[in-house]
Amino acid sequence: MKTFLRQVRALVKLSFTELWRRNDIFAMFVLALALMVPLSMSAPFGTKGATRYLDEAALLLVWAYSLFISLGTGARLFPPEFESRTVYTLLAKPISRGALLVGKFAGAVAASWSALAFFYAMFAVASLVHGGFGYGADFAQAFVLHLAFSALAVAVSLLGSLLVTPSANLTLSSIALVAMFFFGRRLPAYADTVSAPLSWLVRAAYAVAPHAEFFDMRQRVVHGWGGVEWTVFLAVLGYAAFYVVALLSLSAAVLKRKKL
């Protein structure tokens, strides 16, 4: 167990530093500064209450940026290793495939979480500047649930990186998560309006696809509706943990069957 943990810790550090060396993450930070700060600090038409909707748009940008980073980091974990054949060097240490998978996943999650923390800190500072930070437990819940979603997105793209090409992986993963984020809660009602077999397909997608909308608390935060019940909050975290474990188990099975 000590050897496993030591290997995982080394892989986490390696993956984290490797991902932060890429220029695209820093480009996302510049883009976030250029778009989010004006949105969260403006007072359109001199109406102070309208800034809430701009804050919601700013948080939507946070979701878009974090999804891009999470999917991108997860999708790049293994394809470069296979192409450059450095995976053989890693496995010859010896490092088990399980330790390799867990270490790379944890490193990608750590990098994604650090970027997400930066975005939320920037939003909080902008809120302080244009009128004071009036958020409480709802903001903390929103941040923690967003962290859980980021880990889920990394797990989704990691599994896809072992099954399809990087471009196909990013396309399919982003379509699935974005579609569930905006339309997930409406699928049961839509399934009632269509006939079989389309209705069965919609219900199957609703049962299997990751429910990104569970983690979205943007409107509760910006409109002051308060946080969710703590039982609901813990249930959503449990859902994320279950989904991540299931995806990592599938990824481990796929990696085990790969001929390396």
Coordinates of C-alpha atoms in Angstrom, one line a residue:
M1 CA 0.0 0.0 0.0
K2 CA 2.8 2.4 0.8
T3 CA 4.4 1.8 -2.5
F4 CA 1.1 2.3 -4.3
L5 CA 0.5 5.6 -2.5
R6 CA 4.1 6.8 -3.2
Q7 CA 3.7 6.0 -6.9
V8 CA 0.3 7.8 -7.0
R9 CA 1.8 10.8 -5.3
A10 CA 4.6 11.0 -7.8
L11 CA 2.3 10.7 -10.7
V12 CA 0.0 13.3 -9.4
K13 CA 2.9 15.8 -9.1
L14 CA 4.1 14.9 -12.6
S15 CA 0.6 15.2 -14.2
F16 CA -0.1 18.5 -12.3
T17 CA 3.1 20.2 -13.4
E18 CA 2.8 18.9 -16.9
L19 CA -0.7 20.3 -17.3
W20 CA 0.2 23.7 -15.9
R21 CA 3.1 24.0 -18.4
R22 CA 0.6 24.2 -21.2
N23 CA -0.1 27.6 -22.5
D24 CA -3.8 27.0 -23.2
I25 CA -4.7 27.2 -19.5
F26 CA -3.0 30.6 -19.1
A27 CA -4.8 31.7 -22.2
M28 CA -8.1 30.8 -20.5
F29 CA -7.1 32.9 -17.5
V30 CA -6.5 35.9 -19.8
L31 CA -9.8 35.3 -21.5
A32 CA -11.6 35.0 -18.2
L33 CA -10.1 38.3 -17.0
A34 CA -11.2 40.0 -20.3
L35 CA -14.8 38.8 -20.1
M36 CA -15.8 38.0 -16.5
V37 CA -14.5 41.1 -14.8
P38 CA -16.5 43.6 -16.9
L39 CA -19.6 41.4 -16.6
S40 CA -19.5 41.1 -12.9
M41 CA -18.6 44.8 -12.3
S42 CA -21.0 46.5 -14.7
A43 CA -24.2 48.3 -13.7
P44 CA -26.2 48.4 -17.0
F45 CA -28.5 51.5 -17.4
G46 CA -27.6 52.6 -13.9
T47 CA -29.8 49.8 -12.5
K48 CA -27.9 48.1 -9.7
G49 CA -30.3 45.1 -9.5
A50 CA -29.6 44.2 -13.1
T51 CA -26.0 43.2 -12.1
R52 CA -27.4 40.0 -10.8
Y53 CA -28.1 38.7 -14.3
L54 CA -24.6 39.8 -15.3
D55 CA -23.2 37.9 -12.4
E56 CA -25.1 34.8 -13.5
A57 CA -23.6 35.2 -17.0
A58 CA -20.2 35.5 -15.4
L59 CA -20.7 32.3 -13.5
L60 CA -21.9 30.6 -16.7
L61 CA -18.5 31.6 -18.2
V62 CA -16.8 30.0 -15.2
W63 CA -18.7 26.8 -16.0
A64 CA -17.7 27.0 -19.7
Y65 CA -14.0 27.6 -18.9
S66 CA -13.9 24.9 -16.2
L67 CA -15.6 22.4 -18.6
F68 CA -13.1 23.2 -21.3
I69 CA -10.1 22.7 -18.9
S70 CA -11.5 19.6 -17.3
L71 CA -12.3 17.8 -20.5
G72 CA -9.0 18.9 -22.1
T73 CA -6.9 17.7 -19.2
G74 CA -8.7 14.4 -19.0
A75 CA -8.5 13.8 -22.8
R76 CA -4.7 14.4 -22.8
L77 CA -3.8 12.1 -20.0
F78 CA -3.1 8.9 -22.1
P79 CA -3.0 9.6 -25.9
P80 CA 0.4 11.4 -25.7
E81 CA 1.8 8.6 -23.6
F82 CA 0.7 6.0 -26.2
E83 CA 1.9 8.0 -29.1
S84 CA 5.4 8.7 -27.7
R85 CA 5.5 5.3 -26.1
T86 CA 6.5 6.8 -22.7
V87 CA 3.8 4.6 -21.1
Y88 CA 6.2 1.7 -21.5
T89 CA 8.8 3.6 -19.4
L90 CA 6.2 4.3 -16.7
L91 CA 5.0 0.8 -16.5
A92 CA 8.6 -0.6 -16.4
K93 CA 9.4 1.3 -13.1
P94 CA 7.4 -0.9 -12.1
I95 CA 4.1 1.0 -11.8
S96 CA 0.9 -0.9 -12.0
R97 CA -1.8 0.2 -14.5
G98 CA -4.1 0.9 -11.6
A99 CA -1.6 3.3 -10.0
L100 CA -0.9 4.9 -13.3
L101 CA -4.6 5.5 -13.9
V102 CA -5.3 6.8 -10.3
G103 CA -2.2 9.0 -10.3
K104 CA -2.9 10.6 -13.7
F105 CA -6.6 11.1 -12.8
A106 CA -5.8 12.8 -9.5
G107 CA -3.2 15.0 -11.1
A108 CA -5.7 16.2 -13.8
V109 CA -8.3 16.8 -11.1
A110 CA -5.9 18.8 -9.0
A111 CA -5.0 21.0 -12.0
S112 CA -8.7 21.5 -12.9
W113 CA -9.6 22.3 -9.3
S114 CA -6.8 24.9 -9.0
A115 CA -8.0 26.6 -12.2
L116 CA -11.6 26.5 -10.8
A117 CA -10.5 28.0 -7.5
F118 CA -8.9 30.9 -9.4
F119 CA -12.1 31.6 -11.3
Y120 CA -14.2 31.6 -8.2
A121 CA -11.7 33.8 -6.3
M122 CA -11.7 36.2 -9.2
F123 CA -15.5 36.3 -9.2
A124 CA -15.5 36.9 -5.4
V125 CA -13.1 39.8 -5.8
A126 CA -15.1 41.4 -8.5
S127 CA -18.3 41.1 -6.4
L128 CA -16.5 42.9 -3.5
V129 CA -15.5 45.7 -5.8
H130 CA -18.9 46.4 -7.3
G131 CA -21.0 46.2 -4.1
G132 CA -19.8 43.9 -1.5
F133 CA -19.6 40.1 -1.2
G134 CA -23.1 39.1 0.1
Y135 CA -22.9 35.4 -0.5
G136 CA -22.7 32.8 2.3
A137 CA -23.3 29.1 2.5
D138 CA -24.9 29.1 -1.0
F139 CA -21.6 30.2 -2.5
A140 CA -19.6 27.6 -0.6
Q141 CA -22.1 24.9 -1.7
A142 CA -21.9 26.1 -5.3
F143 CA -18.1 25.9 -5.3
V144 CA -17.9 22.4 -3.8
L145 CA -20.5 21.1 -6.2
H146 CA -18.6 22.6 -9.1
L147 CA -15.5 20.9 -7.8
A148 CA -17.4 17.6 -7.9
F149 CA -18.6 18.2 -11.4
S150 CA -15.1 19.1 -12.5
A151 CA -13.8 15.7 -11.2
L152 CA -16.8 14.0 -13.0
A153 CA -15.9 15.8 -16.3
V154 CA -12.2 14.6 -16.0
A155 CA -13.4 11.0 -15.4
V156 CA -15.7 11.2 -18.5
S157 CA -13.0 12.5 -20.8
L158 CA -10.4 10.0 -19.3
L159 CA -12.6 7.1 -20.3
G160 CA -13.2 8.6 -23.7
S161 CA -9.4 9.0 -24.2
L162 CA -9.0 5.2 -23.9
L163 CA -11.9 4.4 -26.4
V164 CA -11.8 7.0 -29.2
T165 CA -9.6 9.6 -30.8
P166 CA -8.9 12.9 -28.9
S167 CA -11.1 15.0 -31.2
A168 CA -14.0 12.5 -31.0
N169 CA -13.6 12.3 -27.3
L170 CA -13.8 16.0 -26.7
T171 CA -16.7 16.4 -29.1
L172 CA -18.8 13.6 -27.6
S173 CA -18.0 14.4 -24.0
S174 CA -18.8 18.1 -24.4
I175 CA -22.0 17.4 -26.3
A176 CA -23.1 14.9 -23.6
L177 CA -22.3 17.2 -20.6
V178 CA -23.5 20.5 -22.2
A179 CA -26.8 18.8 -23.3
M180 CA -27.5 17.5 -19.9
F181 CA -26.5 20.8 -18.3
F182 CA -29.1 22.7 -20.2
F183 CA -31.8 20.1 -21.1
G184 CA -31.3 17.3 -18.5
R185 CA -34.2 18.2 -16.3
R186 CA -36.5 18.5 -19.3
L187 CA -35.9 15.0 -20.7
P188 CA -38.6 13.1 -18.7
A189 CA -41.3 15.6 -19.9
Y190 CA -40.0 15.4 -23.5
A191 CA -40.1 11.6 -23.3
D192 CA -43.8 11.8 -22.5
T193 CA -44.5 13.7 -25.7
V194 CA -42.8 11.3 -28.2
S195 CA -43.6 7.8 -29.1
A196 CA -41.5 4.6 -28.8
P197 CA -38.8 3.8 -29.5
L198 CA -37.6 7.4 -29.2
S199 CA -39.2 7.7 -25.8
W200 CA -37.2 4.7 -24.6
L201 CA -34.0 6.1 -25.9
V202 CA -34.6 9.4 -24.1
R203 CA -35.4 7.7 -20.9
A204 CA -32.3 5.5 -21.2
A205 CA -30.2 8.6 -21.8
Y206 CA -31.7 10.3 -18.8
A207 CA -30.9 7.2 -16.6
V208 CA -27.3 6.7 -17.8
A209 CA -25.9 10.1 -18.8
P210 CA -24.2 12.2 -16.2
H211 CA -26.6 14.8 -14.8
A212 CA -24.5 18.0 -15.0
E213 CA -27.6 20.1 -14.0
F214 CA -27.5 18.6 -10.5
F215 CA -24.4 20.6 -9.8
D216 CA -25.6 24.0 -11.1
M217 CA -26.4 26.6 -8.3
R218 CA -25.8 29.7 -10.3
Q219 CA -29.3 31.1 -9.9
R220 CA -29.5 30.3 -6.2
V221 CA -26.2 32.2 -5.7
V222 CA -26.8 35.4 -7.7
H223 CA -30.5 35.8 -6.8
G224 CA -30.1 35.1 -3.1
W225 CA -32.3 32.1 -2.9
G226 CA -30.1 30.4 -0.4
G227 CA -28.4 27.1 -0.4
V228 CA -30.0 23.6 -0.8
E229 CA -30.8 21.3 2.1
W230 CA -27.6 19.6 3.3
T231 CA -29.1 16.2 2.7
V232 CA -29.6 17.1 -1.0
F233 CA -26.1 18.6 -1.1
L234 CA -24.6 15.4 0.3
A235 CA -26.7 13.3 -2.0
V236 CA -25.4 15.1 -5.1
L237 CA -21.8 14.7 -3.8
G238 CA -22.6 11.0 -3.4
Y239 CA -23.9 10.8 -6.9
A240 CA -20.7 12.4 -8.2
A241 CA -18.5 10.0 -6.2
F242 CA -20.5 7.0 -7.5
Y243 CA -20.2 8.2 -11.1
V244 CA -16.5 8.9 -10.8
V245 CA -15.8 5.5 -9.3
A246 CA -17.9 3.8 -12.0
L247 CA -16.1 5.7 -14.8
L248 CA -12.6 4.9 -13.3
S249 CA -13.6 1.3 -13.0
L250 CA -14.5 1.2 -16.6
S251 CA -11.3 3.0 -17.5
A252 CA -9.3 0.5 -15.5
A253 CA -11.0 -2.4 -17.3
V254 CA -10.3 -0.8 -20.7
L255 CA -6.7 0.0 -19.8
K256 CA -6.1 -3.6 -18.6
R257 CA -7.3 -5.0 -21.9
K258 CA -5.1 -2.7 -23.9
K259 CA -2.0 -4.4 -25.4
L260 CA 1.0 -2.4 -24.2

